[in-house]
PDB file of C-alpha atoms in Angstrom:
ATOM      1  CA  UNK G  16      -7.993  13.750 101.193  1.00  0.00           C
ATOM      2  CA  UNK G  17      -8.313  15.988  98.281  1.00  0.00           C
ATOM      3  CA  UNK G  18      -4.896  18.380  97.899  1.00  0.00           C
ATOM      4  CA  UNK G  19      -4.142  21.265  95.426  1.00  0.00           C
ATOM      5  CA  UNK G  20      -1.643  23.572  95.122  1.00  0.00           C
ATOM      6  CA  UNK G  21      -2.686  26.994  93.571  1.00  0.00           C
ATOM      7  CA  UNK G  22       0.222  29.753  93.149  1.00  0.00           C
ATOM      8  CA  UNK G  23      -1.846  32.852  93.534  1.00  0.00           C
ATOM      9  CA  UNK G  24      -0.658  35.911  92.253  1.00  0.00           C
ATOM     10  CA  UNK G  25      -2.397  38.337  94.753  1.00  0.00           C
ATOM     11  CA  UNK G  26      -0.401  36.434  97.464  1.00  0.00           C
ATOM     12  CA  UNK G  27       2.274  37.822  95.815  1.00  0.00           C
ATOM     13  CA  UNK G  28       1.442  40.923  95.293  1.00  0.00           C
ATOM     14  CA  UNK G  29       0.401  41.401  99.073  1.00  0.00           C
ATOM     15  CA  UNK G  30      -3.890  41.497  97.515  1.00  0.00           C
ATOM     16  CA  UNK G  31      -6.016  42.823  99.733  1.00  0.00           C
ATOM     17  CA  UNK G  32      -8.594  39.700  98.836  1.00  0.00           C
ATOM     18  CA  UNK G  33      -6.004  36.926 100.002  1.00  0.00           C
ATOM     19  CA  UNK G  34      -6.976  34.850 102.769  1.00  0.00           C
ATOM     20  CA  UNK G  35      -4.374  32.262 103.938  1.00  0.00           C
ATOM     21  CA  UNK G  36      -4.772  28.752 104.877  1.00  0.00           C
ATOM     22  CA  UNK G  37      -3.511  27.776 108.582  1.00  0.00           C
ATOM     23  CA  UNK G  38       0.447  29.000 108.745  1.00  0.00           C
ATOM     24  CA  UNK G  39       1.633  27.858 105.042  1.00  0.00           C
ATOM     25  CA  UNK G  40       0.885  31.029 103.463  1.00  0.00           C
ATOM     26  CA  UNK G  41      -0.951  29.784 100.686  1.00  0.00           C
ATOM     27  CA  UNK G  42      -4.844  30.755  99.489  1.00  0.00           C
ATOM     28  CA  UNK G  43      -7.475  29.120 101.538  1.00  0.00           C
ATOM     29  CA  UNK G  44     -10.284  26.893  99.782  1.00  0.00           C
ATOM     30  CA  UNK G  45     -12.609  30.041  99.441  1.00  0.00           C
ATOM     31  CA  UNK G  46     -10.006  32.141  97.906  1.00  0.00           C
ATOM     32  CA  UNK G  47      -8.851  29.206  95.430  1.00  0.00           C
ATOM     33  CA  UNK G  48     -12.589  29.367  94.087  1.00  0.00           C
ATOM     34  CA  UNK G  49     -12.896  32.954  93.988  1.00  0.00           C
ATOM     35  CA  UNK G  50      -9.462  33.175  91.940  1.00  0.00           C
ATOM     36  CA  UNK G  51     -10.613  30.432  89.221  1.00  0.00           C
ATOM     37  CA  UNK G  52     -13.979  31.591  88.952  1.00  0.00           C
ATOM     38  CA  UNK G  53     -16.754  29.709  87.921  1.00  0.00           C
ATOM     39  CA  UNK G  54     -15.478  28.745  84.755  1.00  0.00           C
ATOM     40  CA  UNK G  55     -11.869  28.126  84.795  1.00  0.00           C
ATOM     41  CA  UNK G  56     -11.133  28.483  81.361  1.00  0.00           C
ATOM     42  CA  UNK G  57     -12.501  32.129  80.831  1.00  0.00           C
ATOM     43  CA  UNK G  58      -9.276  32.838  83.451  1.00  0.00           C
ATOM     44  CA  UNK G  59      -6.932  31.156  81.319  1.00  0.00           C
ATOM     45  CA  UNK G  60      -6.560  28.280  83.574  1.00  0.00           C
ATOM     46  CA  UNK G  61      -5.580  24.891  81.271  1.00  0.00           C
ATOM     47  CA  UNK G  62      -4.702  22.423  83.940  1.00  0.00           C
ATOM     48  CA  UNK G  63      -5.838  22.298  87.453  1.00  0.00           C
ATOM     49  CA  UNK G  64      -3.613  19.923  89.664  1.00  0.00           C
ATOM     50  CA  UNK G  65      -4.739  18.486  93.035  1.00  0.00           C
ATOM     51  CA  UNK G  66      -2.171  17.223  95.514  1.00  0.00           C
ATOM     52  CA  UNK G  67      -1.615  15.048  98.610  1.00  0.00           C
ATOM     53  CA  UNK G  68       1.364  15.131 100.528  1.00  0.00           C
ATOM     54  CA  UNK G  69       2.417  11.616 102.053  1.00  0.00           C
ATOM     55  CA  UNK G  70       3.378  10.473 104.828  1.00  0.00           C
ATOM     56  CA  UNK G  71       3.262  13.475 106.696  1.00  0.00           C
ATOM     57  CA  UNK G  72       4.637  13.625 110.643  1.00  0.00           C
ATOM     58  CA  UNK G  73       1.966  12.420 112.883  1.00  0.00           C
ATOM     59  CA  UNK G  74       3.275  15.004 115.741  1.00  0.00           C
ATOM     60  CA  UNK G  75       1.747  18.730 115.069  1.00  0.00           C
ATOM     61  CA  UNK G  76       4.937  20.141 115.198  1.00  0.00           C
ATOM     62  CA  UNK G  77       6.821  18.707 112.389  1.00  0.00           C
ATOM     63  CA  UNK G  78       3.947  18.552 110.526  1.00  0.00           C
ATOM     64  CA  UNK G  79       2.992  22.107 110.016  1.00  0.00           C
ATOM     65  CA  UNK G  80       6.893  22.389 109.062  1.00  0.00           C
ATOM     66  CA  UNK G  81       6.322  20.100 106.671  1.00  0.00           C
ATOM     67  CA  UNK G  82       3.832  21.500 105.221  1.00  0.00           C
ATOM     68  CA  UNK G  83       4.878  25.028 105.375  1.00  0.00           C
ATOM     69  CA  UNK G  84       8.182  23.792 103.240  1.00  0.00           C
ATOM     70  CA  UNK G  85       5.661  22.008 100.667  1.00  0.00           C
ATOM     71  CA  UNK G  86       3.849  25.461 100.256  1.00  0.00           C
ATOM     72  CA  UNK G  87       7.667  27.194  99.563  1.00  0.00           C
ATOM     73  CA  UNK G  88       8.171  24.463  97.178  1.00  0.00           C
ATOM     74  CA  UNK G  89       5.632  25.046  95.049  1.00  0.00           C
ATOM     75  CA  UNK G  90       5.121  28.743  95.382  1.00  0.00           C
ATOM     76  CA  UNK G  91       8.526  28.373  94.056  1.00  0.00           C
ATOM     77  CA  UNK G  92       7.808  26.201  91.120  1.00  0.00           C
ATOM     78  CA  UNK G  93       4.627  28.112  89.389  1.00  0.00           C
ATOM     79  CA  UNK G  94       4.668  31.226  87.167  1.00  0.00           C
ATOM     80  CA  UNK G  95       3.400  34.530  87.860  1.00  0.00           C
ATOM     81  CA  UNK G  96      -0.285  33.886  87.108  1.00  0.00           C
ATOM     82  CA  UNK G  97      -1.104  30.795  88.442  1.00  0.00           C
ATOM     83  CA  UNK G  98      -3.089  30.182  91.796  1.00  0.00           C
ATOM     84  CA  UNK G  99      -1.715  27.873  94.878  1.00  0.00           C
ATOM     85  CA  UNK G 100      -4.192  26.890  97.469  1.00  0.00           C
ATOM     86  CA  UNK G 101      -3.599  24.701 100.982  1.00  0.00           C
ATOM     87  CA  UNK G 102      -7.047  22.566 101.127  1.00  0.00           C
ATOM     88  CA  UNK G 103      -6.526  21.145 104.522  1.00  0.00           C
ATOM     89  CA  UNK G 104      -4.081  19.050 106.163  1.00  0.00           C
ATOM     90  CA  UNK G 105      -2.101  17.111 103.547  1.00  0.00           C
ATOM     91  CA  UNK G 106      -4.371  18.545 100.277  1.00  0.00           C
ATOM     92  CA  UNK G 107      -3.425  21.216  98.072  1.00  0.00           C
ATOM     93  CA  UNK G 108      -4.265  22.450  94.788  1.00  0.00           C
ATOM     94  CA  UNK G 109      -2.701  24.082  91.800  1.00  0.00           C
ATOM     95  CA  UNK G 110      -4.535  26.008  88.741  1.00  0.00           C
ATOM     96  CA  UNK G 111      -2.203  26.434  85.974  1.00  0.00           C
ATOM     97  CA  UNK G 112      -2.616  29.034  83.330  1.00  0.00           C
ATOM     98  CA  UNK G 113      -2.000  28.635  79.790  1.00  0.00           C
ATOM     99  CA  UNK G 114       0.099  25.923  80.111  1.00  0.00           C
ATOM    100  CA  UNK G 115      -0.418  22.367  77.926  1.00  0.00           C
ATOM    101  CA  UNK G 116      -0.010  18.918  79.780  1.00  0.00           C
ATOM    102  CA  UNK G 117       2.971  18.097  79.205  1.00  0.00           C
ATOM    103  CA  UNK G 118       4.266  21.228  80.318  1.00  0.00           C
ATOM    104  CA  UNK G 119       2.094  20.453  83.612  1.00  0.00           C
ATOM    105  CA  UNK G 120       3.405  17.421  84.280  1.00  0.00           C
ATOM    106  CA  UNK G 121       7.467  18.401  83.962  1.00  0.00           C
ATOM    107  CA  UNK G 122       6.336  20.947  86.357  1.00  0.00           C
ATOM    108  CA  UNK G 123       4.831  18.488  88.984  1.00  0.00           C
ATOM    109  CA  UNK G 124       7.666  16.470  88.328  1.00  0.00           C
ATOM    110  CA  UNK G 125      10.024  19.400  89.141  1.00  0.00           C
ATOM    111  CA  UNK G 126       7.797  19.908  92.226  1.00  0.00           C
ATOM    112  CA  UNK G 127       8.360  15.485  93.695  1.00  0.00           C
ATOM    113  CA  UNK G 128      11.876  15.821  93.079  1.00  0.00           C
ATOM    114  CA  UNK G 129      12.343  18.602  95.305  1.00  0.00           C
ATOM    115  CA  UNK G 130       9.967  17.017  98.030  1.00  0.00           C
ATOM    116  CA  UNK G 131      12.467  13.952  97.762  1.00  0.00           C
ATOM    117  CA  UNK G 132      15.688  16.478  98.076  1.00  0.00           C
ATOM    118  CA  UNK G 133      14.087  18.827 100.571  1.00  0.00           C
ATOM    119  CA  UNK G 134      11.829  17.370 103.205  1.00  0.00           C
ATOM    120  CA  UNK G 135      13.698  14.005 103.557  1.00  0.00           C
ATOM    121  CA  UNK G 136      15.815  15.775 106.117  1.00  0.00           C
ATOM    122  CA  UNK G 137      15.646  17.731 109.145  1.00  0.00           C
ATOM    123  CA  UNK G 138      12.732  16.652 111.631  1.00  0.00           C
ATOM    124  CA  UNK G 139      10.631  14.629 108.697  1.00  0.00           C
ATOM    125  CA  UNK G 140      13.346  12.193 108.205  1.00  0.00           C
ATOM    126  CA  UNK G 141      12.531  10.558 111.440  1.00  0.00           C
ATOM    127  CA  UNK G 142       8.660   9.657 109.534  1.00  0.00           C
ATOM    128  CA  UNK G 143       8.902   5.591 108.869  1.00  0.00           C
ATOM    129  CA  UNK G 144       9.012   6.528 105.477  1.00  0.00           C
ATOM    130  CA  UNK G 145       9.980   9.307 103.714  1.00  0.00           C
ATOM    131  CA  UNK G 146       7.483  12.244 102.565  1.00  0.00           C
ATOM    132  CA  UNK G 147       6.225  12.434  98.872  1.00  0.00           C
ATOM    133  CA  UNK G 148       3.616  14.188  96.873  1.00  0.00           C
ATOM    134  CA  UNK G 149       0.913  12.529  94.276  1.00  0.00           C
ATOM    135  CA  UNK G 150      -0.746  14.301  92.048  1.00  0.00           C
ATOM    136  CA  UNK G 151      -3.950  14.146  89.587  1.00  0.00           C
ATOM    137  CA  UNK G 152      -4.034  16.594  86.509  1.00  0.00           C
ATOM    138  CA  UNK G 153      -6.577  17.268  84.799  1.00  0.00           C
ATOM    139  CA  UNK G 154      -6.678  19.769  81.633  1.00  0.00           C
ATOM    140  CA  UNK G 155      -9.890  22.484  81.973  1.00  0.00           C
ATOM    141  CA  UNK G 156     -12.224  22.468  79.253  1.00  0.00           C
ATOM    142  CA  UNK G 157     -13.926  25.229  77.786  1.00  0.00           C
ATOM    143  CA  UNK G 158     -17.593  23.965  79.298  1.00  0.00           C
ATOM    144  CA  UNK G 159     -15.832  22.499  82.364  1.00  0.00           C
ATOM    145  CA  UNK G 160     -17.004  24.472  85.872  1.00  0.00           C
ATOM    146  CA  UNK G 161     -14.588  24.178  88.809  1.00  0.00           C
ATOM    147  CA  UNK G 162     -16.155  21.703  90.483  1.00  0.00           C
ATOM    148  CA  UNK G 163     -16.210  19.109  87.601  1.00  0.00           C
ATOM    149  CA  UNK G 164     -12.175  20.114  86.750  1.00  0.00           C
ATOM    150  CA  UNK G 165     -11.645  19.763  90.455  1.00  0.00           C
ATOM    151  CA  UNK G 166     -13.565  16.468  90.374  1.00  0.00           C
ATOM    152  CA  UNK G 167     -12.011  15.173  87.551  1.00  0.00           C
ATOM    153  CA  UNK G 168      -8.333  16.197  89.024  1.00  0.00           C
ATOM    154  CA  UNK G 169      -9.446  14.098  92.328  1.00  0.00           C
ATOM    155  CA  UNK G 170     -10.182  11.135  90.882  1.00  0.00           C
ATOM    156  CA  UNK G 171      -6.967  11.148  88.601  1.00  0.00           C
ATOM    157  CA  UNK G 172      -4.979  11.494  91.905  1.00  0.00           C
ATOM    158  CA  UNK G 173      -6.737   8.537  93.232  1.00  0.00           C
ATOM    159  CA  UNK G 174      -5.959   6.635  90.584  1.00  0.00           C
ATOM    160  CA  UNK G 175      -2.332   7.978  91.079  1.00  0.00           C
ATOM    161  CA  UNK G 176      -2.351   6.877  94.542  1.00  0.00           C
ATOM    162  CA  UNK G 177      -3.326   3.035  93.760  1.00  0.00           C
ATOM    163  CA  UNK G 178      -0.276   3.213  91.990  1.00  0.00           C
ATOM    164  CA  UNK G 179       1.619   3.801  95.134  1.00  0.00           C
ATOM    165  CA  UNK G 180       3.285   6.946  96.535  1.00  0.00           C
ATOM    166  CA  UNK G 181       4.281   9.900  94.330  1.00  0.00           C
ATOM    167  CA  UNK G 182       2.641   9.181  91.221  1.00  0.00           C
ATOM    168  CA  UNK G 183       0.833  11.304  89.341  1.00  0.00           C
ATOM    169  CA  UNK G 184      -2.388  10.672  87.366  1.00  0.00           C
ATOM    170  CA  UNK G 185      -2.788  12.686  83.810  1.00  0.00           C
ATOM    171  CA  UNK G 186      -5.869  13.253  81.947  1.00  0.00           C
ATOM    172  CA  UNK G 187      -5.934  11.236  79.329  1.00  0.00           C
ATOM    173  CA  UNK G 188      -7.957  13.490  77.061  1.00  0.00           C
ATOM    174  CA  UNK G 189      -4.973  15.590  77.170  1.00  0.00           C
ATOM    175  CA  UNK G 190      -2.006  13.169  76.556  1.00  0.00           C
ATOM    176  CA  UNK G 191      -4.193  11.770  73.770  1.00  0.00           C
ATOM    177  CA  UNK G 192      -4.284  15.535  72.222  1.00  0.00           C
ATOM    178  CA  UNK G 193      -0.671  16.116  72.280  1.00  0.00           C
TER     179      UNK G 193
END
């Protein structure tokens, strides 16, 4: 399952545009397009980071908790600027703005370490193993359209994921670059 997080800054400022996905708070999948646009990179968006959050409860409950923490952790962890989006169950999606990879991945980084501190207690810690986040990055081009950065940043999280739980995948375009 495809998952993003996307800090959005009209959430923030209460935007009359915003529309939420389920009870996290965060931008739906219509309003994550709308915010980055056709063309990413004429919004200033340089990294666009899809998320899946593991081993989520099975019960309905504990899982919305779950995932309403996940969506305080990372509207937490991105700037002013930058869009957070709740795909769909365990999916969300982040488009960062002028930011370079590296800087993207401390940032995700930032983001798993919190998931291990924060939602390994409470009702979650009863899961048979404990919840995580993986992550694909992928740096937005200049020609790039939002479905091939979003494409792109899906595959890198599946690659991620073969890896095992809480990886993240970069682009390698980008590491290369720095």
């Amino acid at each position: 399952m495809l998952a993003c997080v996307w800090a959005d800054t009209r959430h923030r400022s209460g935007g009359a545009d915003r529309r939420s996905a389920s009870d996290t708070g965060l931008a739906d999948r219509h309003a994550f397009e709308a915010a980055c646009g056709l063309r990413p990179f004429e919004r200033q968006i340089r990294v666009l980071a899809l998320c899946d959050v593991e081993h989520l409860p099975a019960q309905r409950g504990p899982r919305a908790q779950v995932q309403r923490r996940f969506a305080q952790i990372l509207r937490a962890n991105v700037r002013e600027g930058d869009h957070v989006a709740h795909l769909g169950e365990e999916a969300f999606a982040l488009a960062l703005r002028q930011i370079d990879m590296a800087n993207a991945q401390a940032l995700v980084q930032r983001i798993a370490l919190q998931v291990q501190e924060q939602l390994c207690e409470g009702p979650e810690a009863d899961a048979p193993e404990p919840v995580s986040a993986s992550f694909g990055l992928a740096m937005v081009r200049e020609a790039d359209t939002l479905a091939i950065a979003m494409h792109r940043a899906d595959v890198l999280l599946y690659q991620a994921k073969e890896g095992g739980t809480g990886q993240v995948g970069v682009d390698e375009v980008a590491t290369e670059a720095a």
